[in-house]
PDB file of C-alpha atoms in Angstrom:
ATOM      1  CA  UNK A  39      -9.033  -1.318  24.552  1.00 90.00           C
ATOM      2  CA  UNK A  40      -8.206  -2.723  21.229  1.00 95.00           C
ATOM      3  CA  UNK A  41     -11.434  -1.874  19.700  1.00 96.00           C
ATOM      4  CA  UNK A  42     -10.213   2.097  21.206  1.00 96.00           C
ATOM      5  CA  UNK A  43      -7.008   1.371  19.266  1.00 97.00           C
ATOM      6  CA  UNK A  44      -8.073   0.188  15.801  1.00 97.00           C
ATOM      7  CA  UNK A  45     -10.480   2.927  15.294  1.00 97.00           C
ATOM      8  CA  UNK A  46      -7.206   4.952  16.308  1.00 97.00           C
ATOM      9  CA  UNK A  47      -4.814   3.090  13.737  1.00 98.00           C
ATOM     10  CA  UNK A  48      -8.072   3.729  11.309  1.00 98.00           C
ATOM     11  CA  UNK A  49      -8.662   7.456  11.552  1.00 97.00           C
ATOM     12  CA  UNK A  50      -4.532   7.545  11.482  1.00 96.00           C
ATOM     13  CA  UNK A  51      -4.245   5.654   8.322  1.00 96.00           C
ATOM     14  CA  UNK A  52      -6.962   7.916   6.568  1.00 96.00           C
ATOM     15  CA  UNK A  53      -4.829  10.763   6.869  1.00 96.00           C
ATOM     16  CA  UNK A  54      -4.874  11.656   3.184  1.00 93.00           C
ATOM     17  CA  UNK A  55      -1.225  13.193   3.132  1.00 93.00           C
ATOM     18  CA  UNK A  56      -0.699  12.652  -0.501  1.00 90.00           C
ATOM     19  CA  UNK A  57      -3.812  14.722  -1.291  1.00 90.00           C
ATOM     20  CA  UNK A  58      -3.576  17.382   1.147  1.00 93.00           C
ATOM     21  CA  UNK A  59       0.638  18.121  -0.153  1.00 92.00           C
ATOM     22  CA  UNK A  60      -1.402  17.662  -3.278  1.00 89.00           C
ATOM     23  CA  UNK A  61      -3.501  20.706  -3.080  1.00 89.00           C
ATOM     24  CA  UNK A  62      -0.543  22.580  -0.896  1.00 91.00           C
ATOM     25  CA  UNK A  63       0.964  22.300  -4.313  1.00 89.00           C
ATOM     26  CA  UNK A  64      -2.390  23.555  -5.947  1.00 86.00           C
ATOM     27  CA  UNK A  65      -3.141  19.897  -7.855  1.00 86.00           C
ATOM     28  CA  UNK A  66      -5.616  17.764  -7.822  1.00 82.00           C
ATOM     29  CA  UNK A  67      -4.541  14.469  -7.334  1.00 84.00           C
ATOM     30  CA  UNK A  68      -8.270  12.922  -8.747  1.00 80.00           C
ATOM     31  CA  UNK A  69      -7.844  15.317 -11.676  1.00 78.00           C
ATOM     32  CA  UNK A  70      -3.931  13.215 -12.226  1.00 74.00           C
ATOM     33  CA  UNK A  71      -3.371   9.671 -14.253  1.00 69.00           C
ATOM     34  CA  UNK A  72      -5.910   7.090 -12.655  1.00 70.00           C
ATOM     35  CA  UNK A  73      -7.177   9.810  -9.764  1.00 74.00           C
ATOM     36  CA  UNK A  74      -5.481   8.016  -7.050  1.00 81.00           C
ATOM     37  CA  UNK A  75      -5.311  10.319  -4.124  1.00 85.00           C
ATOM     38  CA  UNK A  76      -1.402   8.817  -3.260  1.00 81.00           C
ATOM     39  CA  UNK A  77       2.303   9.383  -3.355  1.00 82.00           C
ATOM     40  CA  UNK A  78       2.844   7.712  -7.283  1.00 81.00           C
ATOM     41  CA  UNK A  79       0.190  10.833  -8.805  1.00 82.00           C
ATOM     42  CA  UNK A  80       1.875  13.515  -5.817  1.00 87.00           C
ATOM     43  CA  UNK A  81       4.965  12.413  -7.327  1.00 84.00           C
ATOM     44  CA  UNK A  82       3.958  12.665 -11.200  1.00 82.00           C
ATOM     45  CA  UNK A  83       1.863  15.990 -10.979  1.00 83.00           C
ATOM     46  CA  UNK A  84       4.600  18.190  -8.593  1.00 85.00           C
ATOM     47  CA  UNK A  85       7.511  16.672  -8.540  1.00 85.00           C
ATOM     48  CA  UNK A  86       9.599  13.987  -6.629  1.00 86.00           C
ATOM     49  CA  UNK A  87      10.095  16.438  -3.824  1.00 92.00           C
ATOM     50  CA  UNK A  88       6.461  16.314  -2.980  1.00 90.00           C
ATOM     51  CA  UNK A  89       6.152  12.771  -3.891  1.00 90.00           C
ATOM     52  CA  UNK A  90       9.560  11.362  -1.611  1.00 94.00           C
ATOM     53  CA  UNK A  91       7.448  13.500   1.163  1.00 94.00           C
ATOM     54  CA  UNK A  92       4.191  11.741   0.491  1.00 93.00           C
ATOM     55  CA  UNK A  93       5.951   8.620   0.411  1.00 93.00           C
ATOM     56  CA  UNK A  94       7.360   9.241   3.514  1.00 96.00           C
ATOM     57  CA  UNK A  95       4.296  10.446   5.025  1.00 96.00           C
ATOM     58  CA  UNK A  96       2.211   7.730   4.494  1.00 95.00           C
ATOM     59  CA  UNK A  97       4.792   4.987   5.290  1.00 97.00           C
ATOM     60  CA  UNK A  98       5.130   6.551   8.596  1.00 97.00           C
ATOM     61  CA  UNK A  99       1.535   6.910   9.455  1.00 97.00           C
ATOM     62  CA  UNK A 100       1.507   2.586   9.128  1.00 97.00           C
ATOM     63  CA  UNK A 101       4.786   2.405  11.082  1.00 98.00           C
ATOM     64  CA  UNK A 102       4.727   4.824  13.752  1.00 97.00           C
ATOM     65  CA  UNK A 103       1.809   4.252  15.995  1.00 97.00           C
ATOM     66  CA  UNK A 104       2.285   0.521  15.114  1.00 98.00           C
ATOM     67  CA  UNK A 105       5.605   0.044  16.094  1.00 97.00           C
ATOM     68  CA  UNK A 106       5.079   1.544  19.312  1.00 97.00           C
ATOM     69  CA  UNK A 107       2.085  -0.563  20.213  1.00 96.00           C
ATOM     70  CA  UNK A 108       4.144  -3.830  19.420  1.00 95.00           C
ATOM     71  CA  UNK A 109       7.781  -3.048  20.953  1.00 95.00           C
ATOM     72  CA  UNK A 110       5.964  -1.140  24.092  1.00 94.00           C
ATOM     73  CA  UNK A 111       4.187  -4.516  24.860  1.00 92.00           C
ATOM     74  CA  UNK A 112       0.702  -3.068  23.911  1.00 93.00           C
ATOM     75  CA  UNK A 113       0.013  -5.237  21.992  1.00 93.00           C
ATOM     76  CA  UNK A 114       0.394  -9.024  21.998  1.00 90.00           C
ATOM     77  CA  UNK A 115       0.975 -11.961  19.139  1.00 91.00           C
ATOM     78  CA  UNK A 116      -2.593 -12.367  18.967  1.00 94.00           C
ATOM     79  CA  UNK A 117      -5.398 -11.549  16.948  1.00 96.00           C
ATOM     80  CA  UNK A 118      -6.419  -8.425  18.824  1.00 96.00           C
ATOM     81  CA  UNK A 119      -2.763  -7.280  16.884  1.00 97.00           C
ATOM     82  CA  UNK A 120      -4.002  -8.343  13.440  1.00 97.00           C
ATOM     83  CA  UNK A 121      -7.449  -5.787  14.146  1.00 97.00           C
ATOM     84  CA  UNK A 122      -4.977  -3.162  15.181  1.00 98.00           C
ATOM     85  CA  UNK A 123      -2.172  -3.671  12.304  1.00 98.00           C
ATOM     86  CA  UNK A 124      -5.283  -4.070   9.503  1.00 98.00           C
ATOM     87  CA  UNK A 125      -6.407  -0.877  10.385  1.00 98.00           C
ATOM     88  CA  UNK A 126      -4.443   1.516   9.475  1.00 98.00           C
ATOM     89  CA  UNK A 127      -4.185   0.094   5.960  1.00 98.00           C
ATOM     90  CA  UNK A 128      -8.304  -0.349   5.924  1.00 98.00           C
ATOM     91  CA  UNK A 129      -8.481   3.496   6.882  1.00 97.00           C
ATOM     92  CA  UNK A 130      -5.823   4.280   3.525  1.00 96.00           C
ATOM     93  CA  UNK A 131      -8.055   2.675   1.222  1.00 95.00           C
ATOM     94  CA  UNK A 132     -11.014   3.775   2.243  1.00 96.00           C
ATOM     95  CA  UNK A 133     -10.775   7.645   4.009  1.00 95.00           C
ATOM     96  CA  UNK A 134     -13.968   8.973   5.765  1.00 95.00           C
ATOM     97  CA  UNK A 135     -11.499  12.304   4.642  1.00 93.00           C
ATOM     98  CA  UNK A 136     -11.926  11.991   1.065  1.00 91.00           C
ATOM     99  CA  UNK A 137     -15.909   9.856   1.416  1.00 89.00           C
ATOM    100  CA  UNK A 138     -14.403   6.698   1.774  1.00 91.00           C
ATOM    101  CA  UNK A 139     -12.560   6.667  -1.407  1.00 87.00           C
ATOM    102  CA  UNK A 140      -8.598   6.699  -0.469  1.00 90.00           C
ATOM    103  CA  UNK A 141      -5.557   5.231  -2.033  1.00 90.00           C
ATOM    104  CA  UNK A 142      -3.953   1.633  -2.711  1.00 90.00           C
ATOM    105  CA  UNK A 143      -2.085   1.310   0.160  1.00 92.00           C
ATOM    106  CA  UNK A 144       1.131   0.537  -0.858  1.00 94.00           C
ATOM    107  CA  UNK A 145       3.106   2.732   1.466  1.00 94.00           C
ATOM    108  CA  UNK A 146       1.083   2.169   4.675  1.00 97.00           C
ATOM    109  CA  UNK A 147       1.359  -1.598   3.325  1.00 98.00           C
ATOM    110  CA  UNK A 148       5.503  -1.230   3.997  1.00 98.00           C
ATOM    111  CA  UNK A 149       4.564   0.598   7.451  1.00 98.00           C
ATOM    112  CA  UNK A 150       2.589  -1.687   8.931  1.00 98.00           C
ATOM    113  CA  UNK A 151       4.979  -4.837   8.128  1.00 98.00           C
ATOM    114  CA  UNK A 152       8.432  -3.039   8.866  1.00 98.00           C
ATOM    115  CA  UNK A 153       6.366  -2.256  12.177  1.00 98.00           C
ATOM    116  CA  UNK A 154       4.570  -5.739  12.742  1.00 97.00           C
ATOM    117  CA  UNK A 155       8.099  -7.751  11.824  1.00 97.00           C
ATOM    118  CA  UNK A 156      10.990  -5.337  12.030  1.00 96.00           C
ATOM    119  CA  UNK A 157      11.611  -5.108   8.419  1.00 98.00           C
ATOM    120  CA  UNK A 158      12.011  -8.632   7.553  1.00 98.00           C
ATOM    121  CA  UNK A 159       8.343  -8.987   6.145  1.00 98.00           C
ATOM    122  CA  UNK A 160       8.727  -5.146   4.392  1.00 98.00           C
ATOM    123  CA  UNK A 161      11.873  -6.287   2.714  1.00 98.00           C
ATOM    124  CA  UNK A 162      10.870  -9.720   1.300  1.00 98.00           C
ATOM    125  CA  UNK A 163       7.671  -7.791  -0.498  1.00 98.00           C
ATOM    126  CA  UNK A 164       9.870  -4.934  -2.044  1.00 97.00           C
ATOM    127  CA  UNK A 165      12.359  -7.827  -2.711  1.00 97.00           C
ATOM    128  CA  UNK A 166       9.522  -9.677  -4.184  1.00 97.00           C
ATOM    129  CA  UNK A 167       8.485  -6.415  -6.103  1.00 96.00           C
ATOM    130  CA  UNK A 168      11.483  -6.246  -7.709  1.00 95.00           C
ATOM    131  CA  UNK A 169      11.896  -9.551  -8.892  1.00 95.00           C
ATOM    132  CA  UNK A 170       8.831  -9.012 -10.535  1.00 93.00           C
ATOM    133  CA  UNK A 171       9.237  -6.232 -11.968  1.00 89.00           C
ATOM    134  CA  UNK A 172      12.752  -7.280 -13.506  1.00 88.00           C
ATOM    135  CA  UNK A 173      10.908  -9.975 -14.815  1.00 88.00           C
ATOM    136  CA  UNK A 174       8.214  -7.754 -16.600  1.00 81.00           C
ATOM    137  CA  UNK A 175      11.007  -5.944 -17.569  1.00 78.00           C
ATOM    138  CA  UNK A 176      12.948  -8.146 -19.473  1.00 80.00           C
ATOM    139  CA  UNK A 177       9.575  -9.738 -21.149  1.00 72.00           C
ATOM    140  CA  UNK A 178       8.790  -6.367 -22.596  1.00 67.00           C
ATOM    141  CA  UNK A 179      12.660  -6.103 -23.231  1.00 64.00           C
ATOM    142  CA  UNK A 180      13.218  -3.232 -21.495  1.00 53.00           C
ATOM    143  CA  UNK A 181      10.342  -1.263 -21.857  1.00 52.00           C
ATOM    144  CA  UNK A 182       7.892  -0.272 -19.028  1.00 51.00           C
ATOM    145  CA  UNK A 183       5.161  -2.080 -18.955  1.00 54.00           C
ATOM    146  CA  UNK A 184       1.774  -0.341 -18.137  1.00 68.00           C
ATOM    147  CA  UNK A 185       0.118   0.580 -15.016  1.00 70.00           C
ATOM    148  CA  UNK A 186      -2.241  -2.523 -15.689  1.00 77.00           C
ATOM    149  CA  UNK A 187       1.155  -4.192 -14.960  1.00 81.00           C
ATOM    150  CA  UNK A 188       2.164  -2.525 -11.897  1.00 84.00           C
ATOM    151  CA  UNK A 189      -1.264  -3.000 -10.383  1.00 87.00           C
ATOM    152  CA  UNK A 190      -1.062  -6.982 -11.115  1.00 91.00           C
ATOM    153  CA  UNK A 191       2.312  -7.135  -9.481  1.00 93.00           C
ATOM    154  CA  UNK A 192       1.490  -5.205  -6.467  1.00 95.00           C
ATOM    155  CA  UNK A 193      -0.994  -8.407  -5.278  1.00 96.00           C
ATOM    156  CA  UNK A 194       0.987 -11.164  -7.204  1.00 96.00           C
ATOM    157  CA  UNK A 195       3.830  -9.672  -4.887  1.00 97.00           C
ATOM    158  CA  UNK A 196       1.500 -10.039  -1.696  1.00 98.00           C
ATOM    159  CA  UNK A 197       0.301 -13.369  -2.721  1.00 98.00           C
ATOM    160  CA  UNK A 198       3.583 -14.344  -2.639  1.00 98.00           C
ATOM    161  CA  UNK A 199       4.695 -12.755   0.645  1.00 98.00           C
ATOM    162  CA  UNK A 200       2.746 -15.733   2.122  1.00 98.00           C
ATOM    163  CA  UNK A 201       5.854 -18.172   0.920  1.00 98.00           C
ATOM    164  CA  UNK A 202       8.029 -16.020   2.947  1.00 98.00           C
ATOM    165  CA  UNK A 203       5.608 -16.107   6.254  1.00 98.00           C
ATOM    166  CA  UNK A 204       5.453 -19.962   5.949  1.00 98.00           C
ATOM    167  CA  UNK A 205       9.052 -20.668   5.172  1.00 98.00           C
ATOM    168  CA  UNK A 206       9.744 -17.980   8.564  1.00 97.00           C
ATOM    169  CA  UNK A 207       7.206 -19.640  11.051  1.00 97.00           C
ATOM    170  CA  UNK A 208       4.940 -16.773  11.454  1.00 97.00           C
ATOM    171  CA  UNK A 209       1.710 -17.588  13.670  1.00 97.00           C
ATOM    172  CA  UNK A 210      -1.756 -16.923  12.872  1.00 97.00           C
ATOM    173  CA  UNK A 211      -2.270 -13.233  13.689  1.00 97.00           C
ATOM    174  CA  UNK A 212       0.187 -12.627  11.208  1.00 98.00           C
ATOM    175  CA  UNK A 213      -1.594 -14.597   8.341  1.00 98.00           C
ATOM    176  CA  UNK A 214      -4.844 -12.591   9.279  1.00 98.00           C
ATOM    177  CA  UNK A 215      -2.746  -9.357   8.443  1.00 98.00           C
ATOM    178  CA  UNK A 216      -1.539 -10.671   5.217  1.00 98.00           C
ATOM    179  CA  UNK A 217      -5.081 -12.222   4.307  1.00 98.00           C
ATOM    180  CA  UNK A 218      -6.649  -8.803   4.428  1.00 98.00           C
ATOM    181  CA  UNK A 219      -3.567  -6.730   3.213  1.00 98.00           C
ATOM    182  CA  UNK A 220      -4.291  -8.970  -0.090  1.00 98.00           C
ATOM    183  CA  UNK A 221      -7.766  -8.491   0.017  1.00 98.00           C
ATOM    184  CA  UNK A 222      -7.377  -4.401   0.182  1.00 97.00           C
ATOM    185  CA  UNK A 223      -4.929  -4.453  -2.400  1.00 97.00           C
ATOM    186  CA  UNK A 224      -6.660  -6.785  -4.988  1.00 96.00           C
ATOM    187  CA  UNK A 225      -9.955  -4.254  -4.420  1.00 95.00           C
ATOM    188  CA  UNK A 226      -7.692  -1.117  -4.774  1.00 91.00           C
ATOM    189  CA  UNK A 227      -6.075  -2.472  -8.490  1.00 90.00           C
ATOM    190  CA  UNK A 228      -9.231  -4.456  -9.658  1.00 90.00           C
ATOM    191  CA  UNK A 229      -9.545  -2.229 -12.668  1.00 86.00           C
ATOM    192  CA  UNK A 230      -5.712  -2.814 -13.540  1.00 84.00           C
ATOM    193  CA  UNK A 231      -5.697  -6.233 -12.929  1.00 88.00           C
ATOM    194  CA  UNK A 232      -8.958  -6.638 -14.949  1.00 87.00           C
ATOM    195  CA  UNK A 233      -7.654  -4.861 -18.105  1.00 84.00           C
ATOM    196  CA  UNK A 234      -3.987  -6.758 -17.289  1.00 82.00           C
ATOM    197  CA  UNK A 235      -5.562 -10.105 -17.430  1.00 85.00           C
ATOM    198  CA  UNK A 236      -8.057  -9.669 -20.446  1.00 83.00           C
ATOM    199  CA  UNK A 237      -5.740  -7.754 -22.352  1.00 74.00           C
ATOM    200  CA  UNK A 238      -7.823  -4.606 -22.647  1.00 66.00           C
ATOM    201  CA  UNK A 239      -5.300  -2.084 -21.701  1.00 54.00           C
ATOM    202  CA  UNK A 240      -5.435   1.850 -22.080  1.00 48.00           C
ATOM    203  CA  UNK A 241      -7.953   2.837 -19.234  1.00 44.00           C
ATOM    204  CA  UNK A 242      -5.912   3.321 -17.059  1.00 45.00           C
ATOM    205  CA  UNK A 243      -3.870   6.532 -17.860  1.00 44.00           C
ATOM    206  CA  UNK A 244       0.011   5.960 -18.036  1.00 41.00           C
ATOM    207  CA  UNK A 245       1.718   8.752 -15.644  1.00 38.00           C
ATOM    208  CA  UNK A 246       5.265   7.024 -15.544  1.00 38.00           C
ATOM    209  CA  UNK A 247       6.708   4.457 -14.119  1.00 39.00           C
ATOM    210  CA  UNK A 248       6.362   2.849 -10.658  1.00 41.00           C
ATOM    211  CA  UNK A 249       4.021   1.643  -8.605  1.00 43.00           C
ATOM    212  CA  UNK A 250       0.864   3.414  -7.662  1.00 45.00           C
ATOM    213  CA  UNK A 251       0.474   4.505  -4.327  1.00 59.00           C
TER     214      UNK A 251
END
């Protein structure tokens, strides 16, 4: 049974919205800044009426199915959850849809906690995010950074999730969720964090600001 319903959380997290409003809105989102298939390049090549909607799209995609599982009783505290709630976020970053090649997973990221911990979990990270980015903010006084930056933030921000599911007594199951959620994400930004941390900056195409999808 859970084996039935990760492969379903998969397929239903590699539901390539953000591409297929994409090309409804005749772009290419792998022809758009760093050729990430999400919401951030949906948002920057047609507008933030198509992005808000690919935003929305793939947050609910890693909320909906998930949250029913969990508040139906489904699905326990146990680490038959954590193969469930990884899945969805597993299928995102790497779509049989689009050959394995999907997004960064920051949307289904938000899904899958607000659905795993009510919120609580979602809001700490985009609290976290914040922080961060105020922080980069006021070091470049101001200016936006780069999306070298954004990428190194988006897992510095998960890294640091982890105080928040210590300090709040979350079990096991829950770490194994964040353990792979930081695994995905660190894969999906190598190339930004790379060129962040050695200081070779500039291959990565700057769309705007924001996070990447």
């Amino acid at each position: 049974m859970i084996l039935l319903l990760a492969v379903a959380e998969f397929l239903c997290g590699a539901l390539m919205f953000s591409y297929w409003l994409g090309k409804a809105a005749r772009k290419d989102l792998r022809q758009v800044g760093d050729g990430n298939p999400g919401a951030f390049n949906l948002w920057q090549s047609a507008g933030y009426r198509w992005g808000l909607a690919g935003i929305l799209l793939d947050f609910l995609k890693g909320y909906m199915p998930l949250v029913f599982l969990v508040e139906s009783g489904m699905l326990g505290r146990d680490f038959g959850m954590t193969l469930v709630a990884i899945a969805p976020i597993l299928g995102h970053a790497f779509s049989p849809f689009l050959k394995f090649k999907g997004g960064k997973a920051i949307a289904v990221t938000f899904g899958v906690w607000s659905a795993l911990t009510r919120f609580e979990a979602a809001l700490a990270y985009a609290v976290i995010l914040a922080v961060l980015l105020a922080v980069f903010s006021c070091y470049k006084k101001g200016k936006y950074a780069s999306r070298e930056a954004d990428g190194f933030q988006v897992v510095v921000g998960m890294a640091m999730l982890s105080i928040f599911l210590l300090v709040s007594g979350y079990s096991l199951p829950f770490w194994g969720v964040w353990l792979v959620n930081l695994i995905v994400l660190t894969y999906a930004n190598r190339q930004a964090i790379r060129s962040f941390l050695t200081g070779k900056g500039g291959k990565l195409p700057r769309s705007g600001d924001g996070v990447t999808l």
